[in-house]
Structures are given as structure tokens and as C-alpha cells.
Amino acid sequence: MAVNSELLARVNFPLYCVRMLSDTHFLVGGGGGGANTGVANGVEIFCLKHDGEDCTAELVTKYDTGKDSVMSCCSFRQGLKTFVAVGAEEKVKLLELRMKLKRSSDEGEVVSRTNSFSEGGLAGRGRHSSVRQRRRSSCVDTHPLDVNPLGGEGSPRPSPTTAEVLEDPFPPSDVPPSEGTRGRPRSTSVGSSLRKPSPPPSKDDKKVVYDVTPGLSTVTDFSHKDPYQKVVGCDPSPKPTWLVTGGADGHLRKWNVSDLEKVWDVEAHTKEIDDVDVSDDGERIVTVIKDEIARVWCVETGKKLAEITFRPDPQVKYLFKRAKFAPIPDRKSDSNACFLISGHNPIGKSSLPAYIAQWNGVTFDARKRVKFNETISALATSPDGTFVAVGSMFTGSVAVYVAFSLQQVQLVKNTHKSFVTGLAFVPRAMTYLTGPYEASVVSISVDNAIKVVHVKERRSVTVGLATTVSLLALVGTFVGLRLAERSGVFLVN
């Protein structure tokens, strides 16, 4: 039975960021901050599942980040390993994720945890050795590499002796990615080829879990008052080498992922940077602050490429809230062609609608805009550029639009009890895990709930079907005329 939204899971801390790690696994992060509130800080990794009736998410890994709340994150792959760059106070910190196989019949919670995250991860450049695991012998290590390239030198990692070393237990569809997909999971068409939901696992089934190890960290924001790194974006290429950060001091900085050494530093804005996104080709960065102007930067040099202004009404000032690049689906003439989708809220006039705007992602000319009758708090684009999801501030609602036309195809009011803080689309190839839908988007909030909003399959008329109907209509007309002539309806003088 088709539904509009479902509760995937609940956590015990407010959530601020969500990221798809693979086709079936996603990460959420958040926390209560450094104050002694009793609210935890950390990240949790879930696996999407379908029991034949409902879509759910199973917790596979928990990681405590100490006194640092995780406010932003991005992820990238290097070989068989996944790295997550998280924003923690004034720093960016790298987490190394290693996938393992664990039998469903094994007892004990799946936990990878360390208390050194808030103290800077690895001291110097060495590997941290206090990661705690339960029933390690029941897991198959899928990454027998001896040295962590992002964690520096350390004791060699012993190869497992109790089990056979396997290939990547869950080979992601984003390695290598198709051209211009920002390293995100590739999508495939769904509909008639929709697979049935996966059956519940047997006791002997294995599931993918993650070991989490803290890697390098460095200070990325140097504001004199309350330094705070707010956003981070990663190199979308198949072999990522850099990431970018923005925060309270208004500077946009590029860093090498191998050693977190700074590549360039530009004073992008005079206010704190609220959002940053990287184009699919890895050549442009867009930055957003609480103003009516957004700016686009060259990834290679840090030079400003464009300045975008949104003024639909000269009597009202609209601020940029979010801006995300979206590849143009089925692009053929220009592999770098894309949209820029932005969300805008009016200043001081909550009775006025917000706007969702579409821009040319290369020239940044305005293309179209539509009204959104609530205040925007979050925005995300699907990996294939087909859809845009928007979260609201006051009602916790989630809406989904077609990126090309900005036509609304779904609106689930009161999805959350508080404002939506993050959205992430599930790759369309994985709809056998979410149900008979054209798209599904994971949503999070400070209400501690993780939900999924579904978009029903849109009815469309293909060229073949239209041709068939036209031919049948012509044949029917011809046969009708012939029968009418024979019955004498038409008299010839």
C-alpha cells in the first residue's frame, strides 16, 4: 500500500545533517553541544530495509563525538574506504569508515566508539587504537590495508586470520561514478522493473556494519568571536583530493584531504557562510549567506566567477537560505550542464511566501521561480537532478518538486514536530527497499526523528504509446467510414 511518509527510526539527540553513504546506508549527525545538558553528540549509520509492508532503517553503527555536536558533513570514497568530513565547532575532522560483514545471529550491539574525537582525533598523525568493538571475531574485515593514508603513520594493521578477506561487501554504484554525478550513487529508471521488497534476513545472513576511526583534524574558522565551521563540501570526482569549508568568519577555504593543508583562502563574505555546494564537474562552488546575494567561485583558483541576486519584489528583501547544484537529467550536448536551485525567505514579513528559484548552472541566468507558502529551512537535490526537496521551518513539512519545471509533486505537512534540518534523496535504483515510488527522500529534524517521504510514480505517456494510440485511432476512423458507406449512411449523388 502506498503511503506518503514513514518513520524510519528515532535517535536520542537532535539531528542536523544527513548523508547517503551508499545505495542502502545513510549517516546522520547531531547532538546537544558542549554544555552539560545530558544530550549526546555523535553520528549514527543506518541501513534501509523493507519487510514487505513498511520501509524501516536498522541501526548498524554508533559513534560518540564527545563534547562536539556534528552540525555538517560530507563524504567521499577512496578505494574501498569511505571518509566523512564533519564540522565540529571551529574544526573539520575526518572520520574513516571501514565496512565489515556481521552475521545477523551475532549478539551484542554494533558500536564503534572513541572518546578522543573532541580532543582532536589522532594525536599528531598517529592511528588511534582505543576504538571499542564487541564480538570483533564475528566480523569479516573488508579492508586489509595496513596503513591509513589519511591517518598518518601507525602500527601496521594485522590481516584477519579467523575469516576470509572479501571484496567490498557492498560495492557502491558510485565507484566509479558516471560522468558528472558528483560521485553520488548512480540512478536507474524504475517502474515496470521495480523489484519486490527484500525478505527479512535469516539468522545466517550477514549485514554490513562500519568501524569508525578518527583521522586528521584542523582549525578551519578563525573568527575572533565564537569561531564556528558551519558548512563543508567535498570533491565530487572519482578520486577526491580536496574539500572546502565555510563558517563564521565569512572565509571560503580549500584543503587537501591527504594532509588537511590549506590550498587557498578567500574572504568570500563579510557575514558567516550558511551554505556551500560544489557543482557536479567539480569546477564551481556556490556560497550563501543571510543576504539577497550569493556568489560562485572557481575551485581551482578561488577566483569569484559570478554574483547572483534575487529580487522578485523591489519592496521586499529576500534572503538566500540554501543553494544546490543539480545535474540536468539525460544531458547529451553538454556533460557539464546543470541547474542551480535556491531557496529564499522574506525578511521580517512571515505572511509573504518564500521562493524556490532555478538558475542556469553555468551562466547563472535566472530561469524560473515558484512560490513556497512556508519559510524554507532545508533544501536538497536528487543525485540524477530529477527532483528537489524542500523542508519548512514552522510546520516541519516536506515538499518535493520536479527540478526542471519546479512543479510540486508531493507535499507532506507536519512530517516532523519541529523544523526540518536536513534532507537526502535515496538513489532511485534502491526503490525496492523503499517501496513502489518514483523517489524517496530521508528527512531529519531536531525532534530526533528520521523519516522518509515518498513520491508516487508519475503517469507519463511514452512516444511509443502515443504512436500506437494514434495509429489505432486512424485505423478505427477508416474502418468506421467503410462500415458507414456499406450501410448506406453516406449517399453518393
Short mmCIF file of C-alpha atoms in Angstrom, two decimals:
data_model
loop_
_atom_site.label_atom_id
_atom_site.label_comp_id
_atom_site.label_asym_id
_atom_site.label_seq_id
_atom_site.Cartn_x
_atom_site.Cartn_y
_atom_site.Cartn_z
CA MET A 1 0.00 0.00 0.00
CA ALA A 2 1.43 3.37 -0.99
CA VAL A 3 1.97 5.94 1.76
CA ASN A 4 3.27 9.50 1.73
CA SER A 5 5.79 9.20 4.57
CA GLU A 6 7.11 6.70 7.09
CA LEU A 7 9.07 6.80 10.33
CA LEU A 8 12.44 5.14 9.77
CA ALA A 9 13.99 5.46 13.23
CA ARG A 10 14.45 7.63 16.30
CA VAL A 11 17.66 8.72 17.99
CA ASN A 12 18.37 10.28 21.40
CA PHE A 13 19.79 13.60 20.19
CA PRO A 14 18.70 16.41 17.82
CA LEU A 15 19.79 15.89 14.21
CA TYR A 16 21.45 18.47 11.98
CA CYS A 17 22.95 16.63 8.99
CA VAL A 18 22.21 13.56 6.88
CA ARG A 19 24.25 11.95 4.11
CA MET A 20 23.80 8.87 1.91
CA LEU A 21 26.98 6.78 2.22
CA SER A 22 25.97 4.11 -0.29
CA ASP A 23 22.88 2.89 -2.07
CA THR A 24 21.41 1.50 1.16
CA HIS A 25 23.30 3.13 4.04
CA PHE A 26 22.99 6.68 5.34
CA LEU A 27 24.61 8.67 8.15
CA VAL A 28 23.03 11.20 10.49
CA GLY A 29 24.82 13.54 12.87
CA GLY A 30 23.95 16.00 15.60
CA GLY A 31 23.90 16.41 19.35
CA GLY A 32 23.30 18.75 22.23
CA GLY A 33 26.65 20.56 22.10
CA GLY A 34 29.34 21.06 24.71
CA ALA A 35 27.09 22.13 27.59
CA ASN A 36 26.30 19.60 30.31
CA THR A 37 22.75 19.03 29.11
CA GLY A 38 22.92 15.24 29.18
CA VAL A 39 22.19 15.14 25.44
CA ALA A 40 24.66 13.01 23.49
CA ASN A 41 26.74 14.12 20.50
CA GLY A 42 27.59 11.79 17.67
CA VAL A 43 26.86 10.14 14.36
CA GLU A 44 24.82 7.04 13.63
CA ILE A 45 24.73 4.91 10.49
CA PHE A 46 21.56 3.15 9.35
CA CYS A 47 20.68 0.59 6.70
CA LEU A 48 17.42 0.92 4.75
CA LYS A 49 15.22 -2.17 4.82
CA HIS A 50 11.78 -3.23 3.64
CA ASP A 51 9.82 -6.01 5.37
CA GLY A 52 7.26 -6.36 2.61
CA GLU A 53 4.94 -3.74 4.08
CA ASP A 54 6.97 -0.93 5.62
CA CYS A 55 10.26 0.82 4.95
CA THR A 56 12.47 0.99 8.04
CA ALA A 57 16.07 1.78 8.94
CA GLU A 58 18.25 -0.52 11.02
CA LEU A 59 20.99 0.99 13.19
CA VAL A 60 24.34 -0.61 12.32
CA THR A 61 26.91 1.77 13.85
CA LYS A 62 27.03 4.40 16.60
CA TYR A 63 29.93 6.79 17.18
CA ASP A 64 30.23 9.18 20.12
CA THR A 65 31.88 12.52 19.28
CA GLY A 66 32.41 13.59 22.88
CA LYS A 67 31.60 17.24 23.56
CA ASP A 68 31.35 18.20 19.87
CA SER A 69 27.99 18.32 18.15
CA VAL A 70 28.10 17.36 14.46
CA MET A 71 26.47 20.22 12.54
CA SER A 72 27.54 19.48 8.95
CA CYS A 73 29.17 16.72 6.95
CA CYS A 74 30.14 15.48 3.50
CA SER A 75 31.57 12.15 2.40
CA PHE A 76 33.93 10.81 -0.26
CA ARG A 77 35.38 7.46 -1.29
CA GLN A 78 38.99 6.39 -1.65
CA GLY A 79 39.14 2.83 -2.90
CA LEU A 80 37.22 0.60 -0.52
CA LYS A 81 37.15 3.18 2.24
CA THR A 82 34.71 5.98 2.95
CA PHE A 83 35.73 9.20 4.65
CA VAL A 84 33.33 11.62 6.28
CA ALA A 85 34.36 15.24 6.86
CA VAL A 86 32.36 16.64 9.77
CA GLY A 87 32.11 20.16 11.11
CA ALA A 88 32.80 20.25 14.85
CA GLU A 89 32.94 23.71 16.42
CA GLU A 90 35.78 25.61 14.68
CA LYS A 91 37.34 22.46 13.15
CA VAL A 92 36.86 19.99 10.34
CA LYS A 93 37.51 16.39 11.35
CA LEU A 94 37.87 13.33 9.16
CA LEU A 95 36.28 10.02 10.11
CA GLU A 96 37.42 6.85 8.36
CA LEU A 97 34.69 4.27 7.81
CA ARG A 98 35.60 0.64 7.18
CA MET A 99 32.86 -1.73 6.12
CA LYS A 100 32.57 -5.17 7.66
CA LEU A 101 30.23 -8.12 7.38
CA LYS A 102 28.48 -9.19 10.57
CA ARG A 103 26.21 -12.19 10.99
CA SER A 104 22.64 -11.36 11.96
CA SER A 105 22.73 -14.09 14.61
CA ASP A 106 25.62 -12.46 16.48
CA GLU A 107 24.71 -10.94 19.82
CA GLY A 108 25.76 -7.56 21.14
CA GLU A 109 25.27 -4.08 19.79
CA VAL A 110 27.29 -2.87 16.85
CA VAL A 111 29.31 0.03 18.19
CA SER A 112 32.47 1.77 17.08
CA ARG A 113 33.23 4.47 19.56
CA THR A 114 36.05 6.61 20.87
CA ASN A 115 36.32 9.45 23.36
CA SER A 116 39.23 11.10 21.55
CA PHE A 117 37.16 12.84 18.87
CA SER A 118 36.72 16.05 20.82
CA GLU A 119 40.39 16.08 21.74
CA GLY A 120 41.44 16.26 18.12
CA GLY A 121 41.23 12.67 16.93
CA LEU A 122 44.69 11.32 16.28
CA ALA A 123 47.42 12.87 18.35
CA GLY A 124 49.77 14.30 15.78
CA ARG A 125 49.30 11.99 12.84
CA GLY A 126 49.16 8.59 14.53
CA ARG A 127 46.38 5.99 14.45
CA HIS A 128 44.04 5.89 17.39
CA SER A 129 43.99 2.45 18.99
CA SER A 130 41.21 2.66 21.56
CA VAL A 131 38.25 2.01 19.25
CA ARG A 132 35.95 -0.38 21.10
CA GLN A 133 34.11 -3.20 19.39
CA ARG A 134 32.02 -6.11 20.53
CA ARG A 135 32.46 -9.57 19.04
CA ARG A 136 35.15 -8.49 16.62
CA SER A 137 35.90 -12.10 15.78
CA SER A 138 32.48 -12.48 14.21
CA CYS A 139 33.15 -9.75 11.66
CA VAL A 140 34.97 -10.07 8.38
CA ASP A 141 37.33 -7.14 7.80
CA THR A 142 36.88 -5.99 4.24
CA HIS A 143 39.80 -3.57 4.25
CA PRO A 144 43.07 -5.39 4.93
CA LEU A 145 45.20 -2.33 4.11
CA ASP A 146 48.00 -1.85 6.62
CA VAL A 147 48.27 1.94 6.69
CA ASN A 148 45.60 4.60 6.79
CA PRO A 149 46.66 7.24 4.23
CA LEU A 150 44.67 9.96 5.98
CA GLY A 151 45.60 8.91 9.48
CA GLY A 152 49.34 9.01 9.00
CA GLU A 153 51.84 6.55 10.39
CA GLY A 154 50.99 3.94 12.95
CA SER A 155 51.23 0.27 13.76
CA PRO A 156 50.52 -1.99 10.78
CA ARG A 157 47.01 -3.36 10.71
CA PRO A 158 47.11 -7.16 11.07
CA SER A 159 45.30 -9.14 8.41
CA PRO A 160 42.33 -11.11 9.70
CA THR A 161 43.09 -14.73 10.45
CA THR A 162 39.67 -16.00 11.51
CA ALA A 163 37.84 -15.34 8.27
CA GLU A 164 38.43 -14.96 4.57
CA VAL A 165 39.12 -11.45 3.34
CA LEU A 166 36.30 -10.47 0.99
CA GLU A 167 35.85 -7.91 -1.71
CA ASP A 168 33.85 -4.83 -0.83
CA PRO A 169 30.74 -6.37 0.81
CA PHE A 170 28.54 -3.66 -0.59
CA PRO A 171 30.07 -2.37 -3.82
CA PRO A 172 28.61 1.14 -4.17
CA SER A 173 27.27 2.24 -7.52
CA ASP A 174 29.18 5.48 -7.26
CA VAL A 175 32.63 3.92 -7.79
CA PRO A 176 33.40 4.74 -10.47
CA PRO A 177 30.59 7.26 -10.94
CA SER A 178 29.03 8.11 -14.25
CA GLU A 179 30.28 11.36 -15.73
CA GLY A 180 29.03 14.42 -13.92
CA THR A 181 27.28 12.74 -10.99
CA ARG A 182 29.32 14.37 -8.23
CA GLY A 183 30.43 10.95 -7.02
CA ARG A 184 26.89 10.25 -5.87
CA PRO A 185 25.16 6.92 -6.41
CA ARG A 186 24.05 6.50 -10.00
CA SER A 187 20.36 6.23 -10.65
CA THR A 188 18.43 3.94 -12.95
CA SER A 189 14.88 4.07 -14.20
CA VAL A 190 12.21 2.36 -12.16
CA GLY A 191 8.61 1.43 -12.68
CA SER A 192 7.88 -1.76 -14.59
CA SER A 193 11.26 -3.12 -13.50
CA LEU A 194 10.55 -2.47 -9.82
CA ARG A 195 11.84 -5.31 -7.70
CA LYS A 196 9.97 -6.81 -4.79
CA PRO A 197 10.89 -5.74 -1.26
CA SER A 198 13.69 -7.77 0.26
CA PRO A 199 12.59 -10.53 2.65
CA PRO A 200 13.55 -10.44 6.35
CA PRO A 201 17.09 -11.74 6.88
CA SER A 202 17.64 -15.24 8.19
CA LYS A 203 19.82 -15.95 11.21
CA ASP A 204 22.77 -16.82 8.97
CA ASP A 205 22.53 -13.69 6.83
CA LYS A 206 25.32 -11.15 7.02
CA LYS A 207 24.86 -7.42 7.22
CA VAL A 208 27.19 -4.54 6.55
CA VAL A 209 28.43 -2.61 9.57
CA TYR A 210 31.06 0.10 9.89
CA ASP A 211 34.14 0.64 12.02
CA VAL A 212 34.70 4.34 12.66
CA THR A 213 38.22 5.66 13.26
CA PRO A 214 39.07 9.34 13.86
CA GLY A 215 41.50 10.78 11.32
CA LEU A 216 43.06 14.18 10.83
CA SER A 217 41.56 17.44 12.05
CA THR A 218 42.41 21.10 11.67
CA VAL A 219 41.03 24.51 12.58
CA THR A 220 39.09 25.93 9.62
CA ASP A 221 37.40 29.01 11.08
CA PHE A 222 39.29 31.90 12.66
CA SER A 223 36.54 34.25 13.76
CA HIS A 224 37.63 36.37 16.74
CA LYS A 225 34.23 35.90 18.32
CA ASP A 226 32.74 32.41 18.55
CA PRO A 227 34.68 30.61 15.75
CA TYR A 228 32.44 28.04 14.13
CA GLN A 229 32.73 25.99 10.94
CA LYS A 230 29.21 25.82 9.59
CA VAL A 231 29.42 24.03 6.22
CA VAL A 232 31.72 21.65 4.34
CA GLY A 233 31.76 20.38 0.74
CA CYS A 234 33.79 17.60 -0.87
CA ASP A 235 35.47 16.99 -4.22
CA PRO A 236 32.88 15.08 -6.32
CA SER A 237 35.43 13.36 -8.59
CA PRO A 238 36.07 9.58 -8.52
CA LYS A 239 39.46 10.29 -6.90
CA PRO A 240 38.77 13.16 -4.49
CA THR A 241 41.71 15.29 -3.40
CA TRP A 242 40.17 18.34 -1.71
CA LEU A 243 37.35 19.73 0.39
CA VAL A 244 36.06 23.25 1.09
CA THR A 245 34.82 24.83 4.31
CA GLY A 246 32.92 27.95 5.33
CA GLY A 247 31.97 29.40 8.67
CA ALA A 248 31.55 32.33 11.00
CA ASP A 249 34.46 34.41 9.66
CA GLY A 250 32.98 34.52 6.13
CA HIS A 251 36.04 32.91 4.53
CA LEU A 252 35.88 30.12 1.96
CA ARG A 253 38.87 27.78 2.26
CA LYS A 254 40.07 24.84 0.20
CA TRP A 255 42.03 21.98 1.82
CA ASN A 256 43.92 18.90 0.64
CA VAL A 257 42.27 15.76 2.03
CA SER A 258 45.59 13.92 2.31
CA ASP A 259 47.06 16.21 4.99
CA LEU A 260 44.43 18.95 5.54
CA GLU A 261 46.88 21.57 4.36
CA LYS A 262 45.27 24.77 3.11
CA VAL A 263 45.30 25.32 -0.68
CA TRP A 264 43.70 28.78 -0.83
CA ASP A 265 41.73 31.16 1.36
CA VAL A 266 39.35 33.88 0.12
CA GLU A 267 37.22 36.36 2.05
CA ALA A 268 34.00 35.31 0.38
CA HIS A 269 31.61 37.33 2.54
CA THR A 270 31.56 39.72 5.48
CA LYS A 271 28.97 37.56 7.28
CA GLU A 272 29.01 33.89 8.24
CA ILE A 273 28.58 31.41 5.39
CA ASP A 274 25.32 29.47 5.77
CA ASP A 275 25.59 27.05 2.85
CA VAL A 276 28.12 25.78 0.33
CA ASP A 277 27.77 23.37 -2.59
CA VAL A 278 30.06 22.05 -5.33
CA SER A 279 28.99 21.55 -8.95
CA ASP A 280 28.99 18.06 -10.43
CA ASP A 281 32.03 18.74 -12.59
CA GLY A 282 34.00 19.92 -9.56
CA GLU A 283 34.72 23.32 -11.10
CA ARG A 284 32.38 25.72 -9.25
CA ILE A 285 31.43 26.42 -5.65
CA VAL A 286 28.38 28.41 -4.56
CA THR A 287 28.31 30.15 -1.18
CA VAL A 288 25.26 31.55 0.59
CA ILE A 289 24.88 33.98 3.48
CA LYS A 290 21.87 35.69 5.03
CA ASP A 291 21.65 38.24 2.23
CA GLU A 292 19.99 38.66 -1.16
CA ILE A 293 23.29 37.87 -2.92
CA ALA A 294 25.04 34.50 -3.46
CA ARG A 295 28.47 34.07 -5.02
CA VAL A 296 30.11 31.46 -7.24
CA TRP A 297 33.81 30.61 -7.06
CA CYS A 298 36.39 28.77 -9.15
CA VAL A 299 37.51 25.59 -7.42
CA GLU A 300 40.99 25.71 -8.96
CA THR A 301 41.94 29.30 -8.10
CA GLY A 302 39.37 30.60 -5.63
CA LYS A 303 38.52 33.44 -8.02
CA LYS A 304 34.96 34.81 -7.98
CA LEU A 305 33.06 33.76 -11.11
CA ALA A 306 29.61 35.23 -10.57
CA GLU A 307 27.34 37.08 -8.18
CA ILE A 308 23.67 36.12 -8.10
CA THR A 309 20.96 38.49 -6.90
CA PHE A 310 17.35 37.51 -6.17
CA ARG A 311 14.85 40.39 -6.09
CA PRO A 312 11.34 39.27 -7.11
CA ASP A 313 9.75 42.26 -5.39
CA PRO A 314 11.53 45.64 -5.11
CA GLN A 315 9.54 46.36 -1.94
CA VAL A 316 10.65 43.19 -0.13
CA LYS A 317 14.12 41.85 0.56
CA TYR A 318 14.55 38.11 0.09
CA LEU A 319 17.49 36.22 1.58
CA PHE A 320 19.25 33.20 0.15
CA LYS A 321 18.67 30.28 2.53
CA ARG A 322 20.07 27.34 0.55
CA ALA A 323 21.60 26.74 -2.90
CA LYS A 324 22.35 23.36 -4.50
CA PHE A 325 23.58 22.28 -7.92
CA ALA A 326 21.53 19.70 -9.83
CA PRO A 327 22.66 17.88 -12.99
CA ILE A 328 20.30 18.10 -15.95
CA PRO A 329 18.78 14.63 -16.47
CA ASP A 330 19.70 12.88 -19.73
CA ARG A 331 22.01 15.70 -20.77
CA LYS A 332 23.76 14.93 -24.05
CA SER A 333 25.02 18.12 -25.66
CA ASP A 334 26.91 19.39 -22.62
CA SER A 335 28.13 17.00 -19.93
CA ASN A 336 28.71 19.92 -17.54
CA ALA A 337 25.22 21.42 -17.94
CA CYS A 338 23.36 21.78 -14.66
CA PHE A 339 20.85 23.82 -12.72
CA LEU A 340 21.38 25.80 -9.57
CA ILE A 341 18.35 25.54 -7.29
CA SER A 342 17.99 28.04 -4.46
CA GLY A 343 15.56 28.72 -1.62
CA HIS A 344 14.67 32.24 -0.45
CA ASN A 345 12.87 33.63 2.60
CA PRO A 346 11.47 37.16 3.02
CA ILE A 347 12.91 39.36 5.77
CA GLY A 348 10.55 40.35 8.56
CA LYS A 349 7.34 39.50 6.69
CA SER A 350 6.35 35.95 7.54
CA SER A 351 2.98 36.44 5.84
CA LEU A 352 4.70 36.59 2.45
CA PRO A 353 5.62 33.39 0.61
CA ALA A 354 9.13 32.06 0.23
CA TYR A 355 10.51 31.23 -3.22
CA ILE A 356 12.27 28.36 -4.93
CA ALA A 357 14.34 29.59 -7.87
CA GLN A 358 16.12 27.89 -10.75
CA TRP A 359 19.25 29.26 -12.42
CA ASN A 360 21.44 28.23 -15.30
CA GLY A 361 24.29 26.40 -13.57
CA VAL A 362 26.96 27.74 -15.93
CA THR A 363 25.90 31.31 -16.82
CA PHE A 364 23.75 31.75 -13.67
CA ASP A 365 20.97 33.48 -15.57
CA ALA A 366 17.58 33.28 -13.87
CA ARG A 367 15.26 30.69 -15.45
CA LYS A 368 12.12 30.39 -13.31
CA ARG A 369 10.77 30.63 -9.78
CA VAL A 370 7.78 29.36 -7.81
CA LYS A 371 6.25 30.38 -4.50
CA PHE A 372 6.50 28.22 -1.39
CA ASN A 373 3.93 29.13 1.23
CA GLU A 374 6.15 28.47 4.24
CA THR A 375 9.59 29.51 5.49
CA ILE A 376 12.33 27.32 3.99
CA SER A 377 14.74 25.58 6.38
CA ALA A 378 16.35 22.87 4.20
CA LEU A 379 16.82 22.03 0.52
CA ALA A 380 18.32 19.09 -1.39
CA THR A 381 18.52 17.87 -4.99
CA SER A 382 18.34 14.25 -6.12
CA PRO A 383 21.51 12.55 -7.45
CA ASP A 384 20.16 12.43 -11.02
CA GLY A 385 18.84 16.00 -10.94
CA THR A 386 15.20 14.99 -11.36
CA PHE A 387 13.78 16.23 -8.06
CA VAL A 388 14.21 18.97 -5.46
CA ALA A 389 13.12 18.52 -1.84
CA VAL A 390 12.34 21.43 0.48
CA GLY A 391 11.83 21.38 4.25
CA SER A 392 9.87 24.01 6.18
CA MET A 393 10.70 25.91 9.35
CA PHE A 394 7.47 26.21 11.34
CA THR A 395 5.37 23.16 10.42
CA GLY A 396 8.11 20.60 9.75
CA SER A 397 6.64 19.86 6.32
CA VAL A 398 8.48 18.36 3.33
CA ALA A 399 7.68 19.16 -0.31
CA VAL A 400 9.14 17.64 -3.47
CA TYR A 401 9.35 19.37 -6.85
CA VAL A 402 10.42 18.40 -10.35
CA ALA A 403 13.74 20.20 -10.77
CA PHE A 404 13.24 21.06 -14.45
CA SER A 405 9.75 22.57 -14.20
CA LEU A 406 9.57 23.35 -10.45
CA GLN A 407 6.20 21.59 -10.42
CA GLN A 408 5.23 20.32 -6.98
CA VAL A 409 4.61 16.57 -6.96
CA GLN A 410 4.43 15.92 -3.22
CA LEU A 411 3.67 17.82 -0.01
CA VAL A 412 3.58 16.06 3.35
CA LYS A 413 2.53 18.51 6.02
CA ASN A 414 3.77 18.14 9.60
CA THR A 415 6.28 15.48 8.65
CA HIS A 416 8.21 16.49 11.76
CA LYS A 417 7.21 18.14 15.03
CA SER A 418 9.86 20.82 14.56
CA PHE A 419 11.77 22.44 11.71
CA VAL A 420 13.45 20.24 9.09
CA THR A 421 17.25 20.36 9.38
CA GLY A 422 18.36 18.04 6.59
CA LEU A 423 17.24 16.12 3.50
CA ALA A 424 18.88 13.39 1.40
CA PHE A 425 17.46 11.51 -1.58
CA VAL A 426 17.66 7.73 -1.75
CA PRO A 427 19.13 6.58 -5.11
CA ARG A 428 16.29 5.65 -7.44
CA ALA A 429 17.80 2.23 -8.11
CA MET A 430 17.02 1.34 -4.49
CA THR A 431 13.25 1.75 -4.64
CA TYR A 432 12.88 -1.97 -3.95
CA LEU A 433 13.93 -1.02 -0.41
CA THR A 434 11.62 1.97 -0.06
CA GLY A 435 8.53 0.75 -1.94
CA PRO A 436 6.70 1.38 -5.23
CA TYR A 437 7.70 5.03 -5.56
CA GLU A 438 9.48 7.16 -8.11
CA ALA A 439 11.55 8.89 -5.43
CA SER A 440 12.14 8.80 -1.69
CA VAL A 441 13.87 11.40 0.47
CA VAL A 442 15.16 10.94 4.01
CA SER A 443 14.34 13.87 6.31
CA ILE A 444 15.68 14.77 9.76
CA SER A 445 14.83 17.31 12.44
CA VAL A 446 15.64 18.42 15.96
CA ASP A 447 12.66 16.28 17.05
CA ASN A 448 15.06 13.26 16.96
CA ALA A 449 13.01 11.53 14.24
CA ILE A 450 14.30 10.15 10.94
CA LYS A 451 11.56 9.90 8.33
CA VAL A 452 11.24 9.13 4.64
CA VAL A 453 8.89 10.97 2.27
CA HIS A 454 7.80 9.19 -0.90
CA VAL A 455 6.83 10.44 -4.36
CA LYS A 456 4.37 8.22 -6.19
CA GLU A 457 5.15 7.13 -9.72
CA ARG A 458 4.01 9.83 -12.11
CA ARG A 459 1.84 8.79 -15.02
CA SER A 460 3.54 9.51 -18.31
CA VAL A 461 2.79 8.83 -21.95
CA THR A 462 5.75 7.45 -23.87
CA VAL A 463 6.40 8.15 -27.55
CA GLY A 464 5.69 4.53 -28.40
CA LEU A 465 2.37 4.54 -26.60
CA ALA A 466 1.34 7.83 -28.21
CA THR A 467 2.21 6.46 -31.66
CA THR A 468 0.24 3.27 -31.03
CA VAL A 469 -2.83 5.19 -29.86
CA SER A 470 -2.64 7.47 -32.92
CA LEU A 471 -2.43 4.52 -35.32
CA LEU A 472 -5.35 2.78 -33.63
CA ALA A 473 -7.39 5.97 -33.90
CA LEU A 474 -6.64 6.23 -37.65
CA VAL A 475 -7.50 2.58 -38.23
CA GLY A 476 -10.71 2.95 -36.23
CA THR A 477 -11.72 6.02 -38.23
CA PHE A 478 -11.05 4.26 -41.55
CA VAL A 479 -12.99 1.13 -40.53
CA GLY A 480 -15.88 3.26 -39.28
CA LEU A 481 -16.12 5.13 -42.58
CA ARG A 482 -16.08 1.91 -44.59
CA LEU A 483 -18.85 0.40 -42.48
CA ALA A 484 -20.89 3.58 -42.78
CA GLU A 485 -20.60 3.51 -46.59
CA ARG A 486 -21.71 -0.12 -46.76
CA SER A 487 -24.73 0.54 -44.56
CA GLY A 488 -25.84 3.41 -46.78
CA VAL A 489 -25.32 6.17 -44.28
CA PHE A 490 -23.38 8.18 -46.86
CA LEU A 491 -25.34 8.70 -50.11
CA VAL A 492 -23.45 9.41 -53.29
CA ASN A 493 -25.29 11.68 -55.76
#
